[in-house]
Coordinates of N, CA and C and ligand atoms in Angstrom, one line a residue:
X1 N 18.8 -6.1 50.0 CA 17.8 -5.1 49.9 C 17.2 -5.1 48.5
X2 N 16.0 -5.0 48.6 CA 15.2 -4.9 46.8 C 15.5 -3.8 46.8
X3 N 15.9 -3.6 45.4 CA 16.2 -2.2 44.8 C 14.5 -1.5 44.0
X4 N 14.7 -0.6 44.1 CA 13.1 0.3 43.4 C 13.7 1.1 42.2
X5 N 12.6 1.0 40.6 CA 13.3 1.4 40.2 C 12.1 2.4 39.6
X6 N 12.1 3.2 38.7 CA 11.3 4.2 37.9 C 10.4 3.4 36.9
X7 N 9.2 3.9 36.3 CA 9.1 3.5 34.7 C 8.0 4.7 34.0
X8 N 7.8 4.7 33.1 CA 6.2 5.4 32.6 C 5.2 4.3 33.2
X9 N 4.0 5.6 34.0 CA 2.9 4.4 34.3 C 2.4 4.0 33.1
X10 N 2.8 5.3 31.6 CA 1.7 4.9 30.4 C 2.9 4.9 29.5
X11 N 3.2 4.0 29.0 CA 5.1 4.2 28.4 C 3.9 4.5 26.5
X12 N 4.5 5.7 26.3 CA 4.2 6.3 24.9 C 4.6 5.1 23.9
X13 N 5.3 4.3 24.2 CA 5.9 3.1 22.7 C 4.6 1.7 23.2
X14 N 3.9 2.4 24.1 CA 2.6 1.0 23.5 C 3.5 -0.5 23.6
X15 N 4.3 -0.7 25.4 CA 4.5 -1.9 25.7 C 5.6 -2.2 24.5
X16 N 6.7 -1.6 23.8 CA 7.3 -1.9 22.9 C 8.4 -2.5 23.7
X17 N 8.6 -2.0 24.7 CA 10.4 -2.1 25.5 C 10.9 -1.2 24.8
X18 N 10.7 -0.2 24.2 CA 11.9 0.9 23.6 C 12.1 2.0 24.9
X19 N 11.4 2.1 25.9 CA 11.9 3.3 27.2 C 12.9 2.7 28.1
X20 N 13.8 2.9 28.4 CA 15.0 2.8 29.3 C 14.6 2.1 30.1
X21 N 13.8 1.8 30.9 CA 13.4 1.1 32.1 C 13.7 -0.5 31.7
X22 N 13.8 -0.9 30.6 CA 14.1 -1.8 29.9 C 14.8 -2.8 30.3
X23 N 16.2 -1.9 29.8 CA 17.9 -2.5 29.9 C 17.8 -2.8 31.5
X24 N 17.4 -1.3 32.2 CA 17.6 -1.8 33.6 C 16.6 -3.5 34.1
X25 N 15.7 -3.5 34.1 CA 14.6 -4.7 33.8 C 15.5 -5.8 33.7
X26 N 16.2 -6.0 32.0 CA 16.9 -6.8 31.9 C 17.9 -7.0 32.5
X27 N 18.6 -6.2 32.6 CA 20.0 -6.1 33.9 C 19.4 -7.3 35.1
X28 N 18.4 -6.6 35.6 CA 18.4 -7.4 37.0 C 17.6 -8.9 36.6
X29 N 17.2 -8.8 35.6 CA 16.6 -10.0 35.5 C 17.8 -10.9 35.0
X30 N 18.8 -10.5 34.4 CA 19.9 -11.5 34.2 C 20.7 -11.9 35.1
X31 N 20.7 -10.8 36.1 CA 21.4 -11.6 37.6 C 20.9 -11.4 38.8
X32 N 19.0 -12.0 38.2 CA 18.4 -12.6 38.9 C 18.3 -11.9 40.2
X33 N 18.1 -10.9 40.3 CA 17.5 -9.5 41.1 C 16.4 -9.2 41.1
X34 N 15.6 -9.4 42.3 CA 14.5 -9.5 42.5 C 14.2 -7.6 42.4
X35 N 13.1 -7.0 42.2 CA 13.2 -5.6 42.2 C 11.2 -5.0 42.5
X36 N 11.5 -3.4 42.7 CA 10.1 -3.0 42.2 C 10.5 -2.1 42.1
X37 N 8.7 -1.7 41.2 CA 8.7 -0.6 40.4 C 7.8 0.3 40.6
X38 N 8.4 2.1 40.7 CA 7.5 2.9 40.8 C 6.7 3.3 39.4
X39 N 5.8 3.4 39.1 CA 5.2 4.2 38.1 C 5.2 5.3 38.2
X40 N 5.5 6.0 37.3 CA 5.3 7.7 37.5 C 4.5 8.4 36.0
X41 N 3.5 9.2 36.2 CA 2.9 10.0 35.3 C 4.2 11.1 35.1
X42 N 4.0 11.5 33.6 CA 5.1 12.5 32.8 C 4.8 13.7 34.2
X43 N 3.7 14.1 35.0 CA 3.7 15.3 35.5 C 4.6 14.9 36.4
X44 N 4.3 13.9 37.0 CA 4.9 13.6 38.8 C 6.7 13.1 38.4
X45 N 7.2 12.9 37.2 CA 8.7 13.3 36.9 C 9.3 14.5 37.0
X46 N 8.4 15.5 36.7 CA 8.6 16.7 36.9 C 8.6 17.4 39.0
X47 N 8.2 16.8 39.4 CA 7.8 17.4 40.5 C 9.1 17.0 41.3
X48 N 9.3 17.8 42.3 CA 10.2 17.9 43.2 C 10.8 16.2 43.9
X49 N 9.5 15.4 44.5 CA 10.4 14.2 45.1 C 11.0 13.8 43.7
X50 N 10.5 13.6 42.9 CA 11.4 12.6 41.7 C 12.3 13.5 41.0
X51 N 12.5 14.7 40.8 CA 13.9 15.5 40.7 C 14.8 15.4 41.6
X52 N 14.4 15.3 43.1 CA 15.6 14.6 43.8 C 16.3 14.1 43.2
X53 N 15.9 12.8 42.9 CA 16.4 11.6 42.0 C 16.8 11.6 41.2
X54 N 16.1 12.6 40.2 CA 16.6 12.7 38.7 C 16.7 14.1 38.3
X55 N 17.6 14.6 38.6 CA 17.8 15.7 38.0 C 17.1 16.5 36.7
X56 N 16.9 16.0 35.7 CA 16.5 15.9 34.5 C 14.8 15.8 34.4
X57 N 14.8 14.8 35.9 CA 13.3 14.6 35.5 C 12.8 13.1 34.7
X58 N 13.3 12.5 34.5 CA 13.6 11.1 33.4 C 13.2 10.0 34.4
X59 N 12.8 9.1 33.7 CA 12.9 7.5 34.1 C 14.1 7.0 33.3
X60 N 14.5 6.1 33.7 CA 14.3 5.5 34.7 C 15.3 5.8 35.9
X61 N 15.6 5.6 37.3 CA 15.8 5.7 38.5 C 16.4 4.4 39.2
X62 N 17.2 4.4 40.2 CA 17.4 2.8 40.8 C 17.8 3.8 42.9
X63 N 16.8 3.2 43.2 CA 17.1 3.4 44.8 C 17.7 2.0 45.2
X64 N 18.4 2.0 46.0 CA 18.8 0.6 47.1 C 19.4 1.0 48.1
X65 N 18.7 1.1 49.2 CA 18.9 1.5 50.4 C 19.8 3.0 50.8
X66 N 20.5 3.6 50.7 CA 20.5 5.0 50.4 C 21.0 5.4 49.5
X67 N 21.3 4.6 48.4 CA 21.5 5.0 47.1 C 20.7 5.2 46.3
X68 N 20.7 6.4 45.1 CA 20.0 6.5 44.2 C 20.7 6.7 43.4
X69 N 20.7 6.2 42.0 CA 21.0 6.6 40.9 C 20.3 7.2 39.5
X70 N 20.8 7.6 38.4 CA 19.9 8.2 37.2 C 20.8 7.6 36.2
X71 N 20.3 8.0 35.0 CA 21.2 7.7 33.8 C 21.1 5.7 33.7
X72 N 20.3 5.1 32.5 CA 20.4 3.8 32.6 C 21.7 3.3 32.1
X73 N 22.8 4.0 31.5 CA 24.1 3.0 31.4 C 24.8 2.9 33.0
X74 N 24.9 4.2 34.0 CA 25.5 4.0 34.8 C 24.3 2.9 35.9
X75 N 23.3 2.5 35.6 CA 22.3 1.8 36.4 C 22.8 0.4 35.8
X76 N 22.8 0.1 34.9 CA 23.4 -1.3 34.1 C 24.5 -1.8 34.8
X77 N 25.9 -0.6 34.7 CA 26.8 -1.2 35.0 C 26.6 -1.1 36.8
X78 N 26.3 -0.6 37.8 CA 26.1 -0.9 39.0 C 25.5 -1.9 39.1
X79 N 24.7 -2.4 38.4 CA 24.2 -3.8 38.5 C 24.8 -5.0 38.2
X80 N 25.7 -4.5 37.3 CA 26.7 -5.8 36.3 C 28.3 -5.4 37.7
X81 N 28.4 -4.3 38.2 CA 29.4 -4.8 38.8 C 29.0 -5.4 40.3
X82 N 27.7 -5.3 40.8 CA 27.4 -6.0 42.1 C 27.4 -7.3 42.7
X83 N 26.8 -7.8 41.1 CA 26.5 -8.6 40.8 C 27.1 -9.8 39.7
X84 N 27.4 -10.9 40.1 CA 27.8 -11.4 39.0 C 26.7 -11.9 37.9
X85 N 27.7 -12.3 36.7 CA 26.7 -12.3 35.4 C 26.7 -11.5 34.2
X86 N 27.1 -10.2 34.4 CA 27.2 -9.5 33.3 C 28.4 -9.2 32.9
X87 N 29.2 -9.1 34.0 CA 31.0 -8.7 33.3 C 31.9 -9.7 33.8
X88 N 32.7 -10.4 32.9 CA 34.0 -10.9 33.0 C 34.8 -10.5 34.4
X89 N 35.2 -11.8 34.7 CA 36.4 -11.8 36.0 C 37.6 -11.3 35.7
X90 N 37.8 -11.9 34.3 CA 39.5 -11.4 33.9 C 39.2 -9.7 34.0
X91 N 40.3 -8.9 33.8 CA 40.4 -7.7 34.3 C 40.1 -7.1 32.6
X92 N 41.2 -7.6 32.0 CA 41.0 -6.9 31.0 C 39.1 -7.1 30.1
X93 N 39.0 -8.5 30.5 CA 37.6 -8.8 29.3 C 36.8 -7.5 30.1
X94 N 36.6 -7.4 31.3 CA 35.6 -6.9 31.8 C 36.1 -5.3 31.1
X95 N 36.6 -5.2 31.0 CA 36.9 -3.6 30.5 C 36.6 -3.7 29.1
X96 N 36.9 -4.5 28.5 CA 36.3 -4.5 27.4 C 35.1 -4.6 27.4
X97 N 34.6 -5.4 28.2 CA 32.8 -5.3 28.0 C 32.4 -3.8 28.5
X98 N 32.9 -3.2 29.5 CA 32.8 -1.3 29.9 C 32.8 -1.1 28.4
X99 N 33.9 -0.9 27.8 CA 33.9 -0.6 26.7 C 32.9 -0.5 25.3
X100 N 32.4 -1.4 25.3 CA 31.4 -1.5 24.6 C 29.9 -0.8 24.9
X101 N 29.5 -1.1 26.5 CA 29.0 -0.4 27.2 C 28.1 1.1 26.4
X102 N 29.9 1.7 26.7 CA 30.1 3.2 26.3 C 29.5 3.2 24.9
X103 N 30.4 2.1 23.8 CA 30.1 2.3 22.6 C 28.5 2.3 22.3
X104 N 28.1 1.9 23.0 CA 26.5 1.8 22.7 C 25.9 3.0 22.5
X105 N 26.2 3.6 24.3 CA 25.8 4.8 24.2 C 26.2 6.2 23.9
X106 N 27.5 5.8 23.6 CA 28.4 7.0 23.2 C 28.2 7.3 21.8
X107 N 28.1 6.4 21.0 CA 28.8 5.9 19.5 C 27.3 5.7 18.6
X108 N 26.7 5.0 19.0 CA 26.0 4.2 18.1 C 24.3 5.0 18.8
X109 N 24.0 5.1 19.8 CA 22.7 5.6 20.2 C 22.3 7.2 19.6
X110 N 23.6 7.7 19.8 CA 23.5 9.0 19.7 C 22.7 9.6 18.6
X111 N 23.2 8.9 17.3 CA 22.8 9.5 15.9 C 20.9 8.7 16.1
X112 N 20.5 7.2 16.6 CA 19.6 7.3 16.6 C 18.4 8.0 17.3
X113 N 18.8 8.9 18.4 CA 18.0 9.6 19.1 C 17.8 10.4 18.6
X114 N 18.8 11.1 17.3 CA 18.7 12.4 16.4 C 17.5 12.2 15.5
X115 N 17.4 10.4 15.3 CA 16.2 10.3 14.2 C 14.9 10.5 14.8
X116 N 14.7 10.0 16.1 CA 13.0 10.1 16.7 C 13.3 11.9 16.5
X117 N 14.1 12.5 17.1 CA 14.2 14.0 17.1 C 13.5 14.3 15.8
X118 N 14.1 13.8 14.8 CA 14.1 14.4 12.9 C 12.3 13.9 12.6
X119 N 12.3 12.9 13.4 CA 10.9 12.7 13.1 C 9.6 13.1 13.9
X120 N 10.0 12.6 15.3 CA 8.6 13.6 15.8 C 8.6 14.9 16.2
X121 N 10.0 15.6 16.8 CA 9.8 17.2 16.4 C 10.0 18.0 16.0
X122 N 10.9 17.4 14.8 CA 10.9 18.3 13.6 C 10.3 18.1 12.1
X123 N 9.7 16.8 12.3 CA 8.9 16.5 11.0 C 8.0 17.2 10.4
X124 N 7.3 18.4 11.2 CA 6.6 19.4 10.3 C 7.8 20.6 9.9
X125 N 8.7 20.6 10.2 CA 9.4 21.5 9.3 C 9.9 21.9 7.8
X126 N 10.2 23.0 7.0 CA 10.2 22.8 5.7 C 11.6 21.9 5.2
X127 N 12.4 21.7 6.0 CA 13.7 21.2 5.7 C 13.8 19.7 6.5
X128 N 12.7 19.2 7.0 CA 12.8 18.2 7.4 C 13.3 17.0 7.0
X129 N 12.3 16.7 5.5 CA 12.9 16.0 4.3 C 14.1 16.0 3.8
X130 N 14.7 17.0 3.9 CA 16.3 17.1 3.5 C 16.8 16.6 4.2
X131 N 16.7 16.4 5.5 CA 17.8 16.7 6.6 C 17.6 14.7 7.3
X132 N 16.3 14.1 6.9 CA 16.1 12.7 7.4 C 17.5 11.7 6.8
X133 N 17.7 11.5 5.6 CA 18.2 10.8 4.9 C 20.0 11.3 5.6
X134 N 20.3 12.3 6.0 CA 21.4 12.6 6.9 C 21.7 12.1 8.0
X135 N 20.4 12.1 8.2 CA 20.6 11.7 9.9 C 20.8 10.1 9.8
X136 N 19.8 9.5 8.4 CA 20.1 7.8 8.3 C 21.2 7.4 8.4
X137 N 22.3 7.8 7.5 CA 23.4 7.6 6.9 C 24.4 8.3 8.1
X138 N 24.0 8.9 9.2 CA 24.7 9.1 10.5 C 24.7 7.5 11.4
X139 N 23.6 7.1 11.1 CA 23.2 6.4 12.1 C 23.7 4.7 11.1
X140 N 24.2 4.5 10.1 CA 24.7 3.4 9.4 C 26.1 3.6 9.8
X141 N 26.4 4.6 9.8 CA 28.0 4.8 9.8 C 28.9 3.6 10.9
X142 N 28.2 3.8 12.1 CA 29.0 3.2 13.1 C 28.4 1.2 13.0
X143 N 27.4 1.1 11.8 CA 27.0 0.0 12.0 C 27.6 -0.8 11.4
X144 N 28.2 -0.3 10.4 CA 28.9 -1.3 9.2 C 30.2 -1.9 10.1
X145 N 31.1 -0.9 10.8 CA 32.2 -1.4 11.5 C 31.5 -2.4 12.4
X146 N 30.3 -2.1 13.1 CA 29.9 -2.6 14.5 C 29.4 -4.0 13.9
X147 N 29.0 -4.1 12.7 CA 28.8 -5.5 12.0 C 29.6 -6.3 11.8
X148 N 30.4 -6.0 10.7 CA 32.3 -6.6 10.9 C 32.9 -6.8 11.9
X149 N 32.9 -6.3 13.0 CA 33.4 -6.5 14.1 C 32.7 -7.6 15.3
X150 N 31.4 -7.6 14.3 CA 30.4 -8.8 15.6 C 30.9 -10.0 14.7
X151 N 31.1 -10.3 13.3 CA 31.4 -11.2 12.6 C 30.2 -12.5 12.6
X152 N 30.7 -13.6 12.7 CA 29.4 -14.9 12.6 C 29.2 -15.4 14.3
X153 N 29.9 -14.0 15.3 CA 30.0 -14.7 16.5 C 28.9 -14.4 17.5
X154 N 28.7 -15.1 18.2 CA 27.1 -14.4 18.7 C 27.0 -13.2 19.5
X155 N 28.7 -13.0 20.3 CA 28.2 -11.6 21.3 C 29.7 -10.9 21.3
X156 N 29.5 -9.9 21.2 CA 30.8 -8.7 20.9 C 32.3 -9.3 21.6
X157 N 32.2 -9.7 22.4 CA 33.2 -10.2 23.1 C 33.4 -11.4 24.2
X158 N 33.4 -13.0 23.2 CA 33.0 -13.9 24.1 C 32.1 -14.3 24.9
X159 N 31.7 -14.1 25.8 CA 30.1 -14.7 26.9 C 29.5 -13.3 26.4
X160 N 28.2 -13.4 26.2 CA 27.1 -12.5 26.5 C 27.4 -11.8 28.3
X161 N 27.7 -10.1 27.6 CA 27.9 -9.1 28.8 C 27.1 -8.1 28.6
X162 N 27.5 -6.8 29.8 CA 26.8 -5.7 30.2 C 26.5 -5.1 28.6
X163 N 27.6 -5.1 27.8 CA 28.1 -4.4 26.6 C 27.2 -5.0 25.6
X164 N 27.4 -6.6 26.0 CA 26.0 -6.9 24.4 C 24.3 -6.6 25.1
X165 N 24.1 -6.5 26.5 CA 22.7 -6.1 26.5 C 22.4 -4.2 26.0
X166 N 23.7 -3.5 26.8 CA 23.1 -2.2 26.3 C 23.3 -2.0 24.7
X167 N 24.1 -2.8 24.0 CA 24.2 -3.0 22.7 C 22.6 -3.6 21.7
X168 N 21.9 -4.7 22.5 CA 20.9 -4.4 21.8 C 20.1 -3.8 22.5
X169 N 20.3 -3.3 23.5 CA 18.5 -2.5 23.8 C 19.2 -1.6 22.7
X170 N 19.8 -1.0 22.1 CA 20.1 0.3 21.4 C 19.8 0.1 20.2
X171 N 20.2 -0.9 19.5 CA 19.9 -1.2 18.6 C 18.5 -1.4 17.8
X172 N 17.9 -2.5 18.9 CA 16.5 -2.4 19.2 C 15.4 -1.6 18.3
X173 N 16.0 0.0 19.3 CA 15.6 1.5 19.1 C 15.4 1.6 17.4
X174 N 16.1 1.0 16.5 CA 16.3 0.8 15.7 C 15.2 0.1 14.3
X175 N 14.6 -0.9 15.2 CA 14.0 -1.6 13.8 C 12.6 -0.9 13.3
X176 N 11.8 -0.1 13.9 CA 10.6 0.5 13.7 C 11.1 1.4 12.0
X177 N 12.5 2.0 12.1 CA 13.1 2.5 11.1 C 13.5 1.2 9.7
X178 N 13.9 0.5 10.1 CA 14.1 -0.4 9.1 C 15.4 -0.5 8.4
X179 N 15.8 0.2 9.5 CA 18.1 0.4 8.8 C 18.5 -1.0 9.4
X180 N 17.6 -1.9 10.2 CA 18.3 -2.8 11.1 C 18.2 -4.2 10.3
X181 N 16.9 -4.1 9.2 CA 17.4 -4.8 8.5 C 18.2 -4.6 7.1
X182 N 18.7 -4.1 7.3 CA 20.0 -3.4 6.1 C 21.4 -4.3 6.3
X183 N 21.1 -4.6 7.9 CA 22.6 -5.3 8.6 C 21.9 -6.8 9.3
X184 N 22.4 -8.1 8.6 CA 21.3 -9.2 8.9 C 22.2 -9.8 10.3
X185 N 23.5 -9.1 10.4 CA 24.6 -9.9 11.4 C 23.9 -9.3 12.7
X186 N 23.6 -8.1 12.6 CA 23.1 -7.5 13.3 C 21.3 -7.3 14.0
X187 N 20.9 -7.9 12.9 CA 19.6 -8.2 13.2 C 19.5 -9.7 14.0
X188 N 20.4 -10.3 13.7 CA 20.6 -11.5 14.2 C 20.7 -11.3 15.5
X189 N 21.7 -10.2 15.4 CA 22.5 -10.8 16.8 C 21.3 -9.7 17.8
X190 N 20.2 -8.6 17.6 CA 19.6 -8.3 18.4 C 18.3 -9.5 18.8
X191 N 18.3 -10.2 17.7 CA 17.3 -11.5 18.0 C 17.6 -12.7 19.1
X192 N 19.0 -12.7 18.8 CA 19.4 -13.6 20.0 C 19.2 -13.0 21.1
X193 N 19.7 -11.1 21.7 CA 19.3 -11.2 22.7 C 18.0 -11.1 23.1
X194 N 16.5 -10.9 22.3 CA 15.5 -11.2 22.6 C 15.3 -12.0 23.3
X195 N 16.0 -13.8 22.9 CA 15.8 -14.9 23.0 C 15.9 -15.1 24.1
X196 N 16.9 -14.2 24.7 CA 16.8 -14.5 26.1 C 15.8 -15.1 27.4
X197 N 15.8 -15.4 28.2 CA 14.8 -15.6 28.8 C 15.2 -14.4 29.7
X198 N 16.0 -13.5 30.4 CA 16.0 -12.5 31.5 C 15.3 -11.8 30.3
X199 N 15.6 -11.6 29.4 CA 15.1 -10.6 28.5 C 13.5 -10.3 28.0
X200 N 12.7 -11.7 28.1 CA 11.6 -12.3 28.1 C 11.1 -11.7 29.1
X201 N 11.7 -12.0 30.2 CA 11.0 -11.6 31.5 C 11.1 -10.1 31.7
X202 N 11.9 -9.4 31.3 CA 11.8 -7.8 31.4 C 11.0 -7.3 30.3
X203 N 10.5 -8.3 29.3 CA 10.0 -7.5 28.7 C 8.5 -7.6 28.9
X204 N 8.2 -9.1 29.1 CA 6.6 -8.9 29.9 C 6.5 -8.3 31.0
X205 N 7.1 -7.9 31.7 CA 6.9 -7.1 33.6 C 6.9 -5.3 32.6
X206 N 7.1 -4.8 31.1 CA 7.0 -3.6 31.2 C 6.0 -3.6 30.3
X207 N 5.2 -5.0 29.7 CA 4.2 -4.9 28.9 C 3.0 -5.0 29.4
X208 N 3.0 -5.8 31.1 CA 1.7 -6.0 31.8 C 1.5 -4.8 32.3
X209 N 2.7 -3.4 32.3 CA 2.7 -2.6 33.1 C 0.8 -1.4 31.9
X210 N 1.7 -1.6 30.9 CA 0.7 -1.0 29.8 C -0.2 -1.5 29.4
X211 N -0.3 -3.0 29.8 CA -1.7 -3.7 29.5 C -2.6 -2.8 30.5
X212 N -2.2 -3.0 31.6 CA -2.8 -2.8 32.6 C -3.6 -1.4 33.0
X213 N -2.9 -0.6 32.4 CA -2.9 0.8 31.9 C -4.1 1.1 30.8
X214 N -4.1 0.4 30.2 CA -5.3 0.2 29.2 C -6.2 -0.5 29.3
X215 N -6.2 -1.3 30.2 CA -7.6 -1.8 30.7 C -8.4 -0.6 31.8
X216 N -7.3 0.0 32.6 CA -8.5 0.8 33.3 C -8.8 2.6 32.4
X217 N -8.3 2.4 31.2 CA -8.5 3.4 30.4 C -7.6 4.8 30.6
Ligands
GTB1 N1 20.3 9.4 29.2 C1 19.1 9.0 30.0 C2 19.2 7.5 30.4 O1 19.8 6.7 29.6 O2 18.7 7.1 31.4 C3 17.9 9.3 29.2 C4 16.6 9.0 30.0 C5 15.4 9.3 29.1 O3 15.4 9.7 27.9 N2 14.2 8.9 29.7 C6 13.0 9.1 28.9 C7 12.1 10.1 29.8 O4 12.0 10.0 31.0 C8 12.2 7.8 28.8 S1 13.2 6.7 27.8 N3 11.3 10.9 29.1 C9 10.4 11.8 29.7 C10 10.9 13.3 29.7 O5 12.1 13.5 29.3 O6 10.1 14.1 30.1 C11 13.1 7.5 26.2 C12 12.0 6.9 25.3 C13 10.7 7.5 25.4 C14 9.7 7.0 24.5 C15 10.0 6.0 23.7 N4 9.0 5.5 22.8 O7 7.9 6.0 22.9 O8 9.3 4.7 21.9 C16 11.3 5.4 23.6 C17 12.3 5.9 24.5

């Protein structure tokens, strides 16, 4: 069964890949999962059929026949455990690739969501300026380990997994700031997964979505 998934019909990052629908995108395009996608206007997230879905109101979404799910880490890993390709056979690797998973979004995303916060809505405040250069130095903290720990090797643990994709979409999030080139192991290693071709492919199916969007104005 094709799965359906959520996106912005008009994604605010201007075709960047920085909205969630992303990772999911790439998920299925790395194990080659055919899919569609609903667009939704910011109003029609709000409205009752898509709160079904999403409690919160959010994109992105994954239906497959009478499942629905929310939240794009637990959409990743449903996809990476269905499917082979993203997680390890052995018992323990695959836990470690969960593992990392989490770290993405447990560890390492957190402090950067504080920075779009610090900047688009709190940047007119009078203590904004104090409070940026905090939130930087939140968001370096977990990188320097997460650097040394990636070392000269290309993906956190062995084959490229669930853990190194949500690891760079998060990262990603990151370079418009410019801390990501502070860490070059790290810039590397989100360049490789660019390179990808599933990654390629998820990223033009969310950029035709906004071309497209801008052609009819
Ligand atoms: N924890 C949830 C998950 O991981 O799925 C968070 C989902 C979420 O934040 N969704 C956002 C959303 O639906 C889109 S991705 N926002 C609408 C709302 O809350 O009303 C976040 C996002 C938005 C915009 C940019 N950007 O412009 O660069 C980047 C990321």
């Amino acid at each position: 069964m094709t799965p359906t998934i959520t996106a912005f019909e008009r994604s605010p990052d201007s075709g960047r890949g920085l909205a969630r629908d992303m990772r999911v995108r790439w998920a299925l395009e790395e194990v080659g999962q055919p899919y569609n996608v609903r667009l939704l206007s910011f109003k029609a997230m709000k409205e009752p059929a898509h709160l079904a879905l999403h409690p919160f109101g959010q994109i992105p979404t994954y239906e497959e026949g009478d499942l629905a799910l929310f939240e794009s880490g637990a959409i990743v890993f449903h996809i990476a455990d269905r499917h082979a390709g993203l997680l390890p056979e052995d018992a323990n690797a695959r836990a470690r690739a969960i593992t990392w998973m989490f770290a993405a979004i447990n560890t390492v995303e957190p402090p950067i969501l504080e920075l779009q916060t610090a900047k688009f809505l709190e940047g007119d405040k009078s203590w904004s300026a104090e409070r940026l250069p905090l939130v930087m130095e939140r968001i370096r903290k977990p990188l320097h380990p997460l650097s040394a720990r990636l070392g000269d090797a290309d993906w956190l643990d062995g084959e490229f997994s669930a853990g190194d994709l949500m690891m760079v979409a998060v990262l990603l999030r990151l370079r418009p700031s410019g801390i990501l080139d502070e860490f070059p192991k790290l810039s590397a290693y989100v360049v490789r997964g660019e390179a990808r071709p599933a990654y390629k492919r998820a990223f033009e199916a969310q950029l035709a979505v906004f071309t497209a969007a801008s052609a009819t104005g």
